[in-house]
Amino acid sequence: TAVIASLVLILALALGDLGVLAHRIRHVPVAMPHHASALAEGDTTVPYDGETWLIIGTDSRADAPAGPDRYGAATEADDGERADVIALLQPRPDGLTVLVIPRDLFIGPSFFERRRLAVSYLSGPQSTVDLLCSELGVTTTHLITVDMAQFARIVDAAGGVDVEVDEPVRDESSGLDLPQAGAQHLSGIDALALVRSRHPQVRRDGDWVALSEEEGAARRSHYTGVVMRAVMTGLRERARNPLAAHSLAWTLSGNLGVDSATGLTGLIGLARTALGAGADSVKVVDVPAPVVNNTFIAYPTPQTYAVLARYGYVPGRCRPAG
């Protein structure tokens, strides 16, 4: 009887804890698109009909993490939030695929209606979800949003991240300062500086050399994938300890925004896939789209569409809600 009573008490506490965790998650109003009913004539690629989790990291300085003043005061920032990091997560039976989409991708139904993906978020997440759908064929099934402070807290909850940089790099605008090449263990605020670096300088032959916009954009996309993989590795290691796993769940639930149809159960399913996948089963893909003439504009190229099609996303296969 005492054993049964103890089990009932533990179960009640666990259920109560799940309720608190679910309540901590912030919901974002957005209507998800639908798969198109039929493929376009001549379309022979294999569509992806699994879940697509759209991850958006926003850039509002009002949400800059506490610590070194690397991002400028909130009053210096423009109004509104932009999509600073955009990634598509595909949970698959053999692991997890992460596609990093360039924030500078300039797309739209006509030249006069084109917008940068980053700027589309100024009109809200619905605008970004619909633009990905109508122009790239991405049928988002779940949305996760993370601001700058939340990203840093999640990285710190994972114990920081281990990354490799091929040469010393710095970026005054993002606060990045890695004076040595090689293996680096980054805190949340340093990892944030790395994935936000847009105007990096690298040290070559003893001199600091500024990289072009194109090189900076390419490095930004690359290190976004590197850091995402490292965060998953760190979370997986921490989650092996039950107490640490509970702490992680508490941190994650309080630092994520999700669409209104996604709840704790869906997040747990994604976490099981992400944390259960070994390092070799997490595939990170940089979707190519070079910026034009040292600007903030990147037009999609045939290679952009080819890489997306390889993972089941083709224009015409998605219809926005409404």
PDB file of C-alpha atoms in Angstrom:
ATOM      1  CA  THR A   1       0.000   0.000   0.000  1.00  0.00           C
ATOM      2  CA  ALA A   2       2.803   2.394   0.864  1.00  0.00           C
ATOM      3  CA  VAL A   3       4.521   1.616  -2.462  1.00  0.00           C
ATOM      4  CA  ILE A   4       1.308   2.235  -4.411  1.00  0.00           C
ATOM      5  CA  ALA A   5       0.741   5.499  -2.551  1.00  0.00           C
ATOM      6  CA  SER A   6       4.286   6.607  -3.360  1.00  0.00           C
ATOM      7  CA  LEU A   7       3.834   5.785  -7.043  1.00  0.00           C
ATOM      8  CA  VAL A   8       0.558   7.715  -7.154  1.00  0.00           C
ATOM      9  CA  LEU A   9       2.253  10.704  -5.508  1.00  0.00           C
ATOM     10  CA  ILE A  10       5.154  10.603  -7.993  1.00  0.00           C
ATOM     11  CA  LEU A  11       2.739  10.368 -10.922  1.00  0.00           C
ATOM     12  CA  ALA A  12       0.698  13.299  -9.612  1.00  0.00           C
ATOM     13  CA  LEU A  13       3.833  15.416  -9.220  1.00  0.00           C
ATOM     14  CA  ALA A  14       5.000  14.502 -12.714  1.00  0.00           C
ATOM     15  CA  LEU A  15       1.657  15.410 -14.272  1.00  0.00           C
ATOM     16  CA  GLY A  16       1.577  18.663 -12.353  1.00  0.00           C
ATOM     17  CA  ASP A  17       5.075  19.461 -13.555  1.00  0.00           C
ATOM     18  CA  LEU A  18       4.070  18.773 -17.162  1.00  0.00           C
ATOM     19  CA  GLY A  19       1.176  21.165 -16.730  1.00  0.00           C
ATOM     20  CA  VAL A  20       3.499  23.897 -15.497  1.00  0.00           C
ATOM     21  CA  LEU A  21       5.925  23.269 -18.368  1.00  0.00           C
ATOM     22  CA  ALA A  22       3.114  23.461 -20.915  1.00  0.00           C
ATOM     23  CA  HIS A  23       1.905  26.726 -19.401  1.00  0.00           C
ATOM     24  CA  ARG A  24       5.394  28.260 -19.727  1.00  0.00           C
ATOM     25  CA  ILE A  25       5.396  27.871 -23.521  1.00  0.00           C
ATOM     26  CA  ARG A  26       4.470  31.055 -25.396  1.00  0.00           C
ATOM     27  CA  HIS A  27       2.098  30.587 -28.356  1.00  0.00           C
ATOM     28  CA  VAL A  28       2.351  32.601 -31.553  1.00  0.00           C
ATOM     29  CA  PRO A  29      -0.776  33.087 -33.702  1.00  0.00           C
ATOM     30  CA  VAL A  30      -0.091  31.702 -37.179  1.00  0.00           C
ATOM     31  CA  ALA A  31      -2.092  29.585 -39.648  1.00  0.00           C
ATOM     32  CA  MET A  32      -0.116  26.801 -41.258  1.00  0.00           C
ATOM     33  CA  PRO A  33      -0.148  26.251 -45.047  1.00  0.00           C
ATOM     34  CA  HIS A  34      -1.297  23.118 -46.852  1.00  0.00           C
ATOM     35  CA  HIS A  35       0.233  20.777 -49.390  1.00  0.00           C
ATOM     36  CA  ALA A  36      -0.928  21.482 -52.935  1.00  0.00           C
ATOM     37  CA  SER A  37      -3.444  18.940 -54.161  1.00  0.00           C
ATOM     38  CA  ALA A  38      -1.499  18.065 -57.297  1.00  0.00           C
ATOM     39  CA  LEU A  39       2.043  18.338 -58.613  1.00  0.00           C
ATOM     40  CA  ALA A  40       2.873  20.599 -61.524  1.00  0.00           C
ATOM     41  CA  GLU A  41       3.162  18.973 -64.932  1.00  0.00           C
ATOM     42  CA  GLY A  42       6.602  17.485 -65.428  1.00  0.00           C
ATOM     43  CA  ASP A  43       7.464  17.549 -61.713  1.00  0.00           C
ATOM     44  CA  THR A  44       9.182  14.242 -61.006  1.00  0.00           C
ATOM     45  CA  THR A  45      10.918  15.017 -57.709  1.00  0.00           C
ATOM     46  CA  VAL A  46       9.833  13.178 -54.582  1.00  0.00           C
ATOM     47  CA  PRO A  47       7.763  15.456 -52.313  1.00  0.00           C
ATOM     48  CA  TYR A  48       8.517  15.626 -48.606  1.00  0.00           C
ATOM     49  CA  ASP A  49       5.337  14.965 -46.658  1.00  0.00           C
ATOM     50  CA  GLY A  50       6.807  14.660 -43.165  1.00  0.00           C
ATOM     51  CA  GLU A  51       6.925  17.338 -40.498  1.00  0.00           C
ATOM     52  CA  THR A  52       8.722  20.604 -41.242  1.00  0.00           C
ATOM     53  CA  TRP A  53       9.673  22.603 -38.153  1.00  0.00           C
ATOM     54  CA  LEU A  54      10.466  26.203 -39.066  1.00  0.00           C
ATOM     55  CA  ILE A  55      12.965  27.669 -36.595  1.00  0.00           C
ATOM     56  CA  ILE A  56      13.241  31.467 -36.575  1.00  0.00           C
ATOM     57  CA  GLY A  57      15.748  33.366 -34.480  1.00  0.00           C
ATOM     58  CA  THR A  58      14.772  37.029 -34.230  1.00  0.00           C
ATOM     59  CA  ASP A  59      17.111  40.005 -33.973  1.00  0.00           C
ATOM     60  CA  SER A  60      15.330  42.533 -31.761  1.00  0.00           C
ATOM     61  CA  ARG A  61      17.946  44.284 -29.587  1.00  0.00           C
ATOM     62  CA  ALA A  62      15.217  44.793 -27.014  1.00  0.00           C
ATOM     63  CA  ASP A  63      15.771  41.083 -26.336  1.00  0.00           C
ATOM     64  CA  ALA A  64      19.574  41.238 -26.245  1.00  0.00           C
ATOM     65  CA  PRO A  65      20.953  39.012 -23.491  1.00  0.00           C
ATOM     66  CA  ALA A  66      22.322  40.507 -20.322  1.00  0.00           C
ATOM     67  CA  GLY A  67      26.086  40.748 -20.163  1.00  0.00           C
ATOM     68  CA  PRO A  68      28.680  42.631 -22.233  1.00  0.00           C
ATOM     69  CA  ASP A  69      27.132  45.527 -24.156  1.00  0.00           C
ATOM     70  CA  ARG A  70      27.797  44.064 -27.579  1.00  0.00           C
ATOM     71  CA  TYR A  71      24.590  44.781 -29.424  1.00  0.00           C
ATOM     72  CA  GLY A  72      23.851  48.455 -28.777  1.00  0.00           C
ATOM     73  CA  ALA A  73      21.038  49.804 -26.647  1.00  0.00           C
ATOM     74  CA  ALA A  74      17.494  48.752 -27.395  1.00  0.00           C
ATOM     75  CA  THR A  75      16.686  52.385 -28.267  1.00  0.00           C
ATOM     76  CA  GLU A  76      19.261  52.228 -31.085  1.00  0.00           C
ATOM     77  CA  ALA A  77      17.447  49.402 -32.836  1.00  0.00           C
ATOM     78  CA  ASP A  78      14.785  49.853 -35.488  1.00  0.00           C
ATOM     79  CA  ASP A  79      11.244  49.019 -34.484  1.00  0.00           C
ATOM     80  CA  GLY A  80      10.158  45.445 -35.029  1.00  0.00           C
ATOM     81  CA  GLU A  81      11.822  42.066 -35.240  1.00  0.00           C
ATOM     82  CA  ARG A  82      13.500  40.534 -38.251  1.00  0.00           C
ATOM     83  CA  ALA A  83      14.184  36.889 -38.939  1.00  0.00           C
ATOM     84  CA  ASP A  84      17.895  36.724 -38.159  1.00  0.00           C
ATOM     85  CA  VAL A  85      18.224  32.935 -38.433  1.00  0.00           C
ATOM     86  CA  ILE A  86      15.934  30.724 -40.521  1.00  0.00           C
ATOM     87  CA  ALA A  87      16.186  26.937 -40.501  1.00  0.00           C
ATOM     88  CA  LEU A  88      13.984  24.014 -41.506  1.00  0.00           C
ATOM     89  CA  LEU A  89      14.108  20.884 -39.351  1.00  0.00           C
ATOM     90  CA  GLN A  90      12.994  17.564 -40.821  1.00  0.00           C
ATOM     91  CA  PRO A  91      12.657  14.753 -38.260  1.00  0.00           C
ATOM     92  CA  ARG A  92      13.314  11.518 -40.150  1.00  0.00           C
ATOM     93  CA  PRO A  93      13.467   7.857 -39.058  1.00  0.00           C
ATOM     94  CA  ASP A  94      17.259   7.883 -39.511  1.00  0.00           C
ATOM     95  CA  GLY A  95      17.886  11.184 -37.699  1.00  0.00           C
ATOM     96  CA  LEU A  96      17.402  14.888 -38.196  1.00  0.00           C
ATOM     97  CA  THR A  97      18.010  17.074 -41.251  1.00  0.00           C
ATOM     98  CA  VAL A  98      18.534  20.818 -40.778  1.00  0.00           C
ATOM     99  CA  LEU A  99      18.355  23.151 -43.783  1.00  0.00           C
ATOM    100  CA  VAL A 100      19.740  26.645 -43.126  1.00  0.00           C
ATOM    101  CA  ILE A 101      17.971  29.213 -45.330  1.00  0.00           C
ATOM    102  CA  PRO A 102      19.769  32.493 -46.163  1.00  0.00           C
ATOM    103  CA  ARG A 103      18.053  35.402 -44.414  1.00  0.00           C
ATOM    104  CA  ASP A 104      18.915  37.623 -47.405  1.00  0.00           C
ATOM    105  CA  LEU A 105      16.957  35.483 -49.860  1.00  0.00           C
ATOM    106  CA  PHE A 106      14.939  37.939 -51.977  1.00  0.00           C
ATOM    107  CA  ILE A 107      11.747  36.272 -53.193  1.00  0.00           C
ATOM    108  CA  GLY A 108       8.177  37.099 -54.172  1.00  0.00           C
ATOM    109  CA  PRO A 109       5.567  36.571 -56.893  1.00  0.00           C
ATOM    110  CA  SER A 110       6.872  39.533 -58.936  1.00  0.00           C
ATOM    111  CA  PHE A 111       9.850  41.878 -58.915  1.00  0.00           C
ATOM    112  CA  PHE A 112       7.833  44.630 -57.209  1.00  0.00           C
ATOM    113  CA  GLU A 113       6.504  42.218 -54.560  1.00  0.00           C
ATOM    114  CA  ARG A 114       9.790  40.572 -53.646  1.00  0.00           C
ATOM    115  CA  ARG A 115      11.032  40.822 -50.079  1.00  0.00           C
ATOM    116  CA  ARG A 116      14.002  39.627 -48.105  1.00  0.00           C
ATOM    117  CA  LEU A 117      13.041  36.728 -45.874  1.00  0.00           C
ATOM    118  CA  ALA A 118      14.523  38.541 -42.888  1.00  0.00           C
ATOM    119  CA  VAL A 119      12.349  41.619 -43.467  1.00  0.00           C
ATOM    120  CA  SER A 120       9.181  39.594 -44.077  1.00  0.00           C
ATOM    121  CA  TYR A 121       9.074  38.906 -40.329  1.00  0.00           C
ATOM    122  CA  LEU A 122       8.438  42.600 -39.689  1.00  0.00           C
ATOM    123  CA  SER A 123       4.847  41.834 -40.753  1.00  0.00           C
ATOM    124  CA  GLY A 124       4.725  38.892 -38.371  1.00  0.00           C
ATOM    125  CA  PRO A 125       5.523  35.174 -38.599  1.00  0.00           C
ATOM    126  CA  GLN A 126       2.525  34.555 -40.858  1.00  0.00           C
ATOM    127  CA  SER A 127       4.196  36.616 -43.581  1.00  0.00           C
ATOM    128  CA  THR A 128       7.399  34.560 -43.397  1.00  0.00           C
ATOM    129  CA  VAL A 129       5.540  31.232 -43.316  1.00  0.00           C
ATOM    130  CA  ASP A 130       3.442  32.248 -46.339  1.00  0.00           C
ATOM    131  CA  LEU A 131       6.453  33.536 -48.308  1.00  0.00           C
ATOM    132  CA  LEU A 132       8.356  30.278 -47.786  1.00  0.00           C
ATOM    133  CA  CYS A 133       5.240  28.402 -48.879  1.00  0.00           C
ATOM    134  CA  SER A 134       4.301  30.332 -52.008  1.00  0.00           C
ATOM    135  CA  GLU A 135       7.826  30.882 -53.355  1.00  0.00           C
ATOM    136  CA  LEU A 136       9.839  27.861 -52.198  1.00  0.00           C
ATOM    137  CA  GLY A 137       7.183  25.193 -51.652  1.00  0.00           C
ATOM    138  CA  VAL A 138       7.911  24.839 -47.926  1.00  0.00           C
ATOM    139  CA  THR A 139       4.848  23.524 -46.091  1.00  0.00           C
ATOM    140  CA  THR A 140       5.580  24.491 -42.498  1.00  0.00           C
ATOM    141  CA  THR A 141       3.851  22.222 -39.988  1.00  0.00           C
ATOM    142  CA  HIS A 142       5.318  23.704 -36.785  1.00  0.00           C
ATOM    143  CA  LEU A 143       6.918  27.038 -35.888  1.00  0.00           C
ATOM    144  CA  ILE A 144       9.466  27.752 -33.158  1.00  0.00           C
ATOM    145  CA  THR A 145      10.674  31.290 -32.458  1.00  0.00           C
ATOM    146  CA  VAL A 146      13.661  32.223 -30.295  1.00  0.00           C
ATOM    147  CA  ASP A 147      14.887  35.734 -29.535  1.00  0.00           C
ATOM    148  CA  MET A 148      18.486  36.721 -28.819  1.00  0.00           C
ATOM    149  CA  ALA A 149      18.334  36.360 -25.039  1.00  0.00           C
ATOM    150  CA  GLN A 150      16.474  33.058 -25.267  1.00  0.00           C
ATOM    151  CA  PHE A 151      19.049  31.664 -27.686  1.00  0.00           C
ATOM    152  CA  ALA A 152      21.897  32.550 -25.332  1.00  0.00           C
ATOM    153  CA  ARG A 153      20.102  30.956 -22.366  1.00  0.00           C
ATOM    154  CA  ILE A 154      19.482  27.741 -24.309  1.00  0.00           C
ATOM    155  CA  VAL A 155      23.159  27.507 -25.296  1.00  0.00           C
ATOM    156  CA  ASP A 156      24.201  28.057 -21.672  1.00  0.00           C
ATOM    157  CA  ALA A 157      21.709  25.389 -20.571  1.00  0.00           C
ATOM    158  CA  ALA A 158      23.482  23.001 -22.935  1.00  0.00           C
ATOM    159  CA  GLY A 159      26.763  23.799 -21.172  1.00  0.00           C
ATOM    160  CA  GLY A 160      28.008  26.014 -23.980  1.00  0.00           C
ATOM    161  CA  VAL A 161      29.023  24.741 -27.407  1.00  0.00           C
ATOM    162  CA  ASP A 162      32.238  23.399 -28.898  1.00  0.00           C
ATOM    163  CA  VAL A 163      33.017  24.670 -32.394  1.00  0.00           C
ATOM    164  CA  GLU A 164      36.040  24.849 -34.674  1.00  0.00           C
ATOM    165  CA  VAL A 165      37.069  28.060 -36.461  1.00  0.00           C
ATOM    166  CA  ASP A 166      39.587  27.919 -39.283  1.00  0.00           C
ATOM    167  CA  GLU A 167      41.193  31.310 -38.574  1.00  0.00           C
ATOM    168  CA  PRO A 168      41.054  34.092 -35.972  1.00  0.00           C
ATOM    169  CA  VAL A 169      37.906  36.151 -36.487  1.00  0.00           C
ATOM    170  CA  ARG A 170      36.281  39.234 -35.018  1.00  0.00           C
ATOM    171  CA  ASP A 171      33.209  41.349 -35.740  1.00  0.00           C
ATOM    172  CA  GLU A 172      32.670  44.549 -33.786  1.00  0.00           C
ATOM    173  CA  SER A 173      29.007  44.843 -34.811  1.00  0.00           C
ATOM    174  CA  SER A 174      28.084  41.440 -33.355  1.00  0.00           C
ATOM    175  CA  GLY A 175      30.615  41.387 -30.517  1.00  0.00           C
ATOM    176  CA  LEU A 176      32.502  38.418 -31.949  1.00  0.00           C
ATOM    177  CA  ASP A 177      36.122  38.165 -30.808  1.00  0.00           C
ATOM    178  CA  LEU A 178      37.939  34.859 -31.317  1.00  0.00           C
ATOM    179  CA  PRO A 179      41.657  35.769 -31.470  1.00  0.00           C
ATOM    180  CA  GLN A 180      42.805  32.174 -31.952  1.00  0.00           C
ATOM    181  CA  ALA A 181      41.945  29.601 -34.604  1.00  0.00           C
ATOM    182  CA  GLY A 182      41.002  26.030 -33.756  1.00  0.00           C
ATOM    183  CA  ALA A 183      38.695  24.496 -31.157  1.00  0.00           C
ATOM    184  CA  GLN A 184      36.573  26.965 -29.172  1.00  0.00           C
ATOM    185  CA  HIS A 185      34.200  26.494 -26.244  1.00  0.00           C
ATOM    186  CA  LEU A 186      31.601  29.256 -26.497  1.00  0.00           C
ATOM    187  CA  SER A 187      29.134  30.576 -23.947  1.00  0.00           C
ATOM    188  CA  GLY A 188      25.639  31.545 -25.034  1.00  0.00           C
ATOM    189  CA  ILE A 189      26.548  35.180 -25.688  1.00  0.00           C
ATOM    190  CA  ASP A 190      29.639  34.201 -27.709  1.00  0.00           C
ATOM    191  CA  ALA A 191      27.686  31.635 -29.749  1.00  0.00           C
ATOM    192  CA  LEU A 192      25.102  34.324 -30.457  1.00  0.00           C
ATOM    193  CA  ALA A 193      27.861  36.661 -31.665  1.00  0.00           C
ATOM    194  CA  LEU A 194      29.157  33.955 -34.006  1.00  0.00           C
ATOM    195  CA  VAL A 195      25.819  33.176 -35.673  1.00  0.00           C
ATOM    196  CA  ARG A 196      24.997  36.904 -35.960  1.00  0.00           C
ATOM    197  CA  SER A 197      28.346  37.906 -37.450  1.00  0.00           C
ATOM    198  CA  ARG A 198      27.709  39.753 -40.688  1.00  0.00           C
ATOM    199  CA  HIS A 199      30.845  41.858 -41.155  1.00  0.00           C
ATOM    200  CA  PRO A 200      33.680  39.596 -39.973  1.00  0.00           C
ATOM    201  CA  GLN A 201      37.364  40.322 -40.126  1.00  0.00           C
ATOM    202  CA  VAL A 202      39.853  37.456 -40.209  1.00  0.00           C
ATOM    203  CA  ARG A 203      43.532  37.556 -39.363  1.00  0.00           C
ATOM    204  CA  ARG A 204      45.722  36.460 -42.247  1.00  0.00           C
ATOM    205  CA  ASP A 205      49.500  36.831 -42.341  1.00  0.00           C
ATOM    206  CA  GLY A 206      49.367  39.014 -39.243  1.00  0.00           C
ATOM    207  CA  ASP A 207      46.780  41.484 -40.603  1.00  0.00           C
ATOM    208  CA  TRP A 208      43.051  41.793 -40.006  1.00  0.00           C
ATOM    209  CA  VAL A 209      41.217  41.494 -43.341  1.00  0.00           C
ATOM    210  CA  ALA A 210      37.560  42.474 -43.812  1.00  0.00           C
ATOM    211  CA  LEU A 211      35.524  39.907 -45.701  1.00  0.00           C
ATOM    212  CA  SER A 212      33.021  40.799 -48.398  1.00  0.00           C
ATOM    213  CA  GLU A 213      29.265  40.711 -47.827  1.00  0.00           C
ATOM    214  CA  GLU A 214      29.106  37.477 -49.808  1.00  0.00           C
ATOM    215  CA  GLU A 215      31.823  35.824 -47.728  1.00  0.00           C
ATOM    216  CA  GLY A 216      30.264  37.123 -44.509  1.00  0.00           C
ATOM    217  CA  ALA A 217      26.817  35.804 -45.461  1.00  0.00           C
ATOM    218  CA  ALA A 218      28.264  32.404 -46.375  1.00  0.00           C
ATOM    219  CA  ARG A 219      30.161  32.148 -43.076  1.00  0.00           C
ATOM    220  CA  ARG A 220      27.062  33.200 -41.165  1.00  0.00           C
ATOM    221  CA  SER A 221      24.967  30.409 -42.709  1.00  0.00           C
ATOM    222  CA  HIS A 222      27.757  27.894 -42.179  1.00  0.00           C
ATOM    223  CA  TYR A 223      28.267  28.689 -38.494  1.00  0.00           C
ATOM    224  CA  THR A 224      24.533  28.766 -37.870  1.00  0.00           C
ATOM    225  CA  GLY A 225      24.482  25.095 -38.843  1.00  0.00           C
ATOM    226  CA  VAL A 226      27.644  24.361 -36.864  1.00  0.00           C
ATOM    227  CA  VAL A 227      26.237  25.943 -33.695  1.00  0.00           C
ATOM    228  CA  MET A 228      22.854  24.236 -34.100  1.00  0.00           C
ATOM    229  CA  ARG A 229      24.575  20.859 -34.340  1.00  0.00           C
ATOM    230  CA  ALA A 230      26.743  21.679 -31.330  1.00  0.00           C
ATOM    231  CA  VAL A 231      23.707  22.743 -29.274  1.00  0.00           C
ATOM    232  CA  MET A 232      21.983  19.440 -30.057  1.00  0.00           C
ATOM    233  CA  THR A 233      25.088  17.556 -29.018  1.00  0.00           C
ATOM    234  CA  GLY A 234      25.309  19.492 -25.759  1.00  0.00           C
ATOM    235  CA  LEU A 235      21.635  19.011 -24.966  1.00  0.00           C
ATOM    236  CA  ARG A 236      21.899  15.295 -25.711  1.00  0.00           C
ATOM    237  CA  GLU A 237      24.811  14.922 -23.284  1.00  0.00           C
ATOM    238  CA  ARG A 238      23.023  16.876 -20.535  1.00  0.00           C
ATOM    239  CA  ALA A 239      19.771  14.982 -21.023  1.00  0.00           C
ATOM    240  CA  ARG A 240      21.407  11.707 -19.958  1.00  0.00           C
ATOM    241  CA  ASN A 241      21.150  12.868 -16.347  1.00  0.00           C
ATOM    242  CA  PRO A 242      17.497  12.919 -15.155  1.00  0.00           C
ATOM    243  CA  LEU A 243      17.964  16.022 -12.993  1.00  0.00           C
ATOM    244  CA  ALA A 244      19.782  17.852 -15.774  1.00  0.00           C
ATOM    245  CA  ALA A 245      17.081  16.757 -18.227  1.00  0.00           C
ATOM    246  CA  HIS A 246      14.412  18.284 -16.006  1.00  0.00           C
ATOM    247  CA  SER A 247      16.395  21.521 -15.802  1.00  0.00           C
ATOM    248  CA  LEU A 248      16.730  21.558 -19.597  1.00  0.00           C
ATOM    249  CA  ALA A 249      12.994  21.045 -20.036  1.00  0.00           C
ATOM    250  CA  TRP A 250      12.351  23.975 -17.706  1.00  0.00           C
ATOM    251  CA  THR A 251      14.774  26.232 -19.609  1.00  0.00           C
ATOM    252  CA  LEU A 252      13.504  25.256 -23.051  1.00  0.00           C
ATOM    253  CA  SER A 253       9.822  25.590 -22.176  1.00  0.00           C
ATOM    254  CA  GLY A 254      10.388  29.127 -20.903  1.00  0.00           C
ATOM    255  CA  ASN A 255      12.452  30.259 -23.875  1.00  0.00           C
ATOM    256  CA  LEU A 256      10.472  29.184 -26.918  1.00  0.00           C
ATOM    257  CA  GLY A 257       7.539  30.544 -28.855  1.00  0.00           C
ATOM    258  CA  VAL A 258       5.486  28.037 -30.870  1.00  0.00           C
ATOM    259  CA  ASP A 259       2.463  28.116 -33.143  1.00  0.00           C
ATOM    260  CA  SER A 260      -0.886  27.735 -31.394  1.00  0.00           C
ATOM    261  CA  ALA A 261      -1.370  24.149 -32.633  1.00  0.00           C
ATOM    262  CA  THR A 262       1.947  22.919 -31.228  1.00  0.00           C
ATOM    263  CA  GLY A 263       2.015  21.875 -27.607  1.00  0.00           C
ATOM    264  CA  LEU A 264       4.287  20.134 -25.168  1.00  0.00           C
ATOM    265  CA  THR A 265       3.644  16.722 -26.739  1.00  0.00           C
ATOM    266  CA  GLY A 266       4.871  17.875 -30.133  1.00  0.00           C
ATOM    267  CA  LEU A 267       7.975  19.481 -28.637  1.00  0.00           C
ATOM    268  CA  ILE A 268       8.732  16.312 -26.675  1.00  0.00           C
ATOM    269  CA  GLY A 269       8.495  14.304 -29.909  1.00  0.00           C
ATOM    270  CA  LEU A 270      10.921  16.635 -31.656  1.00  0.00           C
ATOM    271  CA  ALA A 271      13.260  16.558 -28.659  1.00  0.00           C
ATOM    272  CA  ARG A 272      13.261  12.752 -28.649  1.00  0.00           C
ATOM    273  CA  THR A 273      14.280  12.734 -32.318  1.00  0.00           C
ATOM    274  CA  ALA A 274      16.908  15.456 -31.910  1.00  0.00           C
ATOM    275  CA  LEU A 275      18.401  14.145 -28.677  1.00  0.00           C
ATOM    276  CA  GLY A 276      18.154  10.506 -29.692  1.00  0.00           C
ATOM    277  CA  ALA A 277      20.044  11.080 -32.933  1.00  0.00           C
ATOM    278  CA  GLY A 278      23.787  10.574 -32.793  1.00  0.00           C
ATOM    279  CA  ALA A 279      26.152  13.208 -34.119  1.00  0.00           C
ATOM    280  CA  ASP A 280      26.451  11.328 -37.420  1.00  0.00           C
ATOM    281  CA  SER A 281      22.675  11.278 -37.929  1.00  0.00           C
ATOM    282  CA  VAL A 282      22.221  15.069 -37.691  1.00  0.00           C
ATOM    283  CA  LYS A 283      22.662  16.430 -41.215  1.00  0.00           C
ATOM    284  CA  VAL A 284      23.112  20.188 -41.661  1.00  0.00           C
ATOM    285  CA  VAL A 285      22.636  21.630 -45.149  1.00  0.00           C
ATOM    286  CA  ASP A 286      23.446  25.219 -46.166  1.00  0.00           C
ATOM    287  CA  VAL A 287      20.943  26.233 -48.863  1.00  0.00           C
ATOM    288  CA  PRO A 288      23.032  28.260 -51.358  1.00  0.00           C
ATOM    289  CA  ALA A 289      22.079  31.778 -52.462  1.00  0.00           C
ATOM    290  CA  PRO A 290      25.027  34.178 -52.878  1.00  0.00           C
ATOM    291  CA  VAL A 291      24.439  37.860 -52.166  1.00  0.00           C
ATOM    292  CA  VAL A 292      24.632  40.204 -55.148  1.00  0.00           C
ATOM    293  CA  ASN A 293      27.493  42.700 -55.579  1.00  0.00           C
ATOM    294  CA  ASN A 294      28.298  43.087 -51.891  1.00  0.00           C
ATOM    295  CA  THR A 295      24.679  43.941 -50.972  1.00  0.00           C
ATOM    296  CA  PHE A 296      22.076  42.517 -48.584  1.00  0.00           C
ATOM    297  CA  ILE A 297      20.202  40.878 -51.470  1.00  0.00           C
ATOM    298  CA  ALA A 298      20.454  37.211 -52.482  1.00  0.00           C
ATOM    299  CA  TYR A 299      18.385  36.039 -55.432  1.00  0.00           C
ATOM    300  CA  PRO A 300      17.561  32.331 -55.586  1.00  0.00           C
ATOM    301  CA  THR A 301      19.607  30.491 -58.209  1.00  0.00           C
ATOM    302  CA  PRO A 302      19.000  27.138 -59.951  1.00  0.00           C
ATOM    303  CA  GLN A 303      21.274  25.627 -57.312  1.00  0.00           C
ATOM    304  CA  THR A 304      19.062  27.100 -54.546  1.00  0.00           C
ATOM    305  CA  TYR A 305      15.998  25.378 -55.971  1.00  0.00           C
ATOM    306  CA  ALA A 306      17.929  22.166 -56.694  1.00  0.00           C
ATOM    307  CA  VAL A 307      19.072  21.796 -53.070  1.00  0.00           C
ATOM    308  CA  LEU A 308      15.573  22.496 -51.751  1.00  0.00           C
ATOM    309  CA  ALA A 309      14.075  20.010 -54.231  1.00  0.00           C
ATOM    310  CA  ARG A 310      16.512  17.376 -52.996  1.00  0.00           C
ATOM    311  CA  TYR A 311      14.737  17.603 -49.647  1.00  0.00           C
ATOM    312  CA  GLY A 312      11.227  17.725 -51.073  1.00  0.00           C
ATOM    313  CA  TYR A 313      10.521  21.462 -51.381  1.00  0.00           C
ATOM    314  CA  VAL A 314       9.444  22.670 -54.813  1.00  0.00           C
ATOM    315  CA  PRO A 315       7.500  25.855 -55.724  1.00  0.00           C
ATOM    316  CA  GLY A 316       3.871  25.060 -56.418  1.00  0.00           C
ATOM    317  CA  ARG A 317       3.627  22.277 -53.855  1.00  0.00           C
ATOM    318  CA  CYS A 318       2.366  24.484 -51.049  1.00  0.00           C
ATOM    319  CA  ARG A 319      -0.708  26.648 -50.641  1.00  0.00           C
ATOM    320  CA  PRO A 320      -0.853  29.341 -47.920  1.00  0.00           C
ATOM    321  CA  ALA A 321      -3.716  29.176 -45.432  1.00  0.00           C
ATOM    322  CA  GLY A 322      -6.734  31.372 -46.011  1.00  0.00           C
TER     323      GLY A 322
END
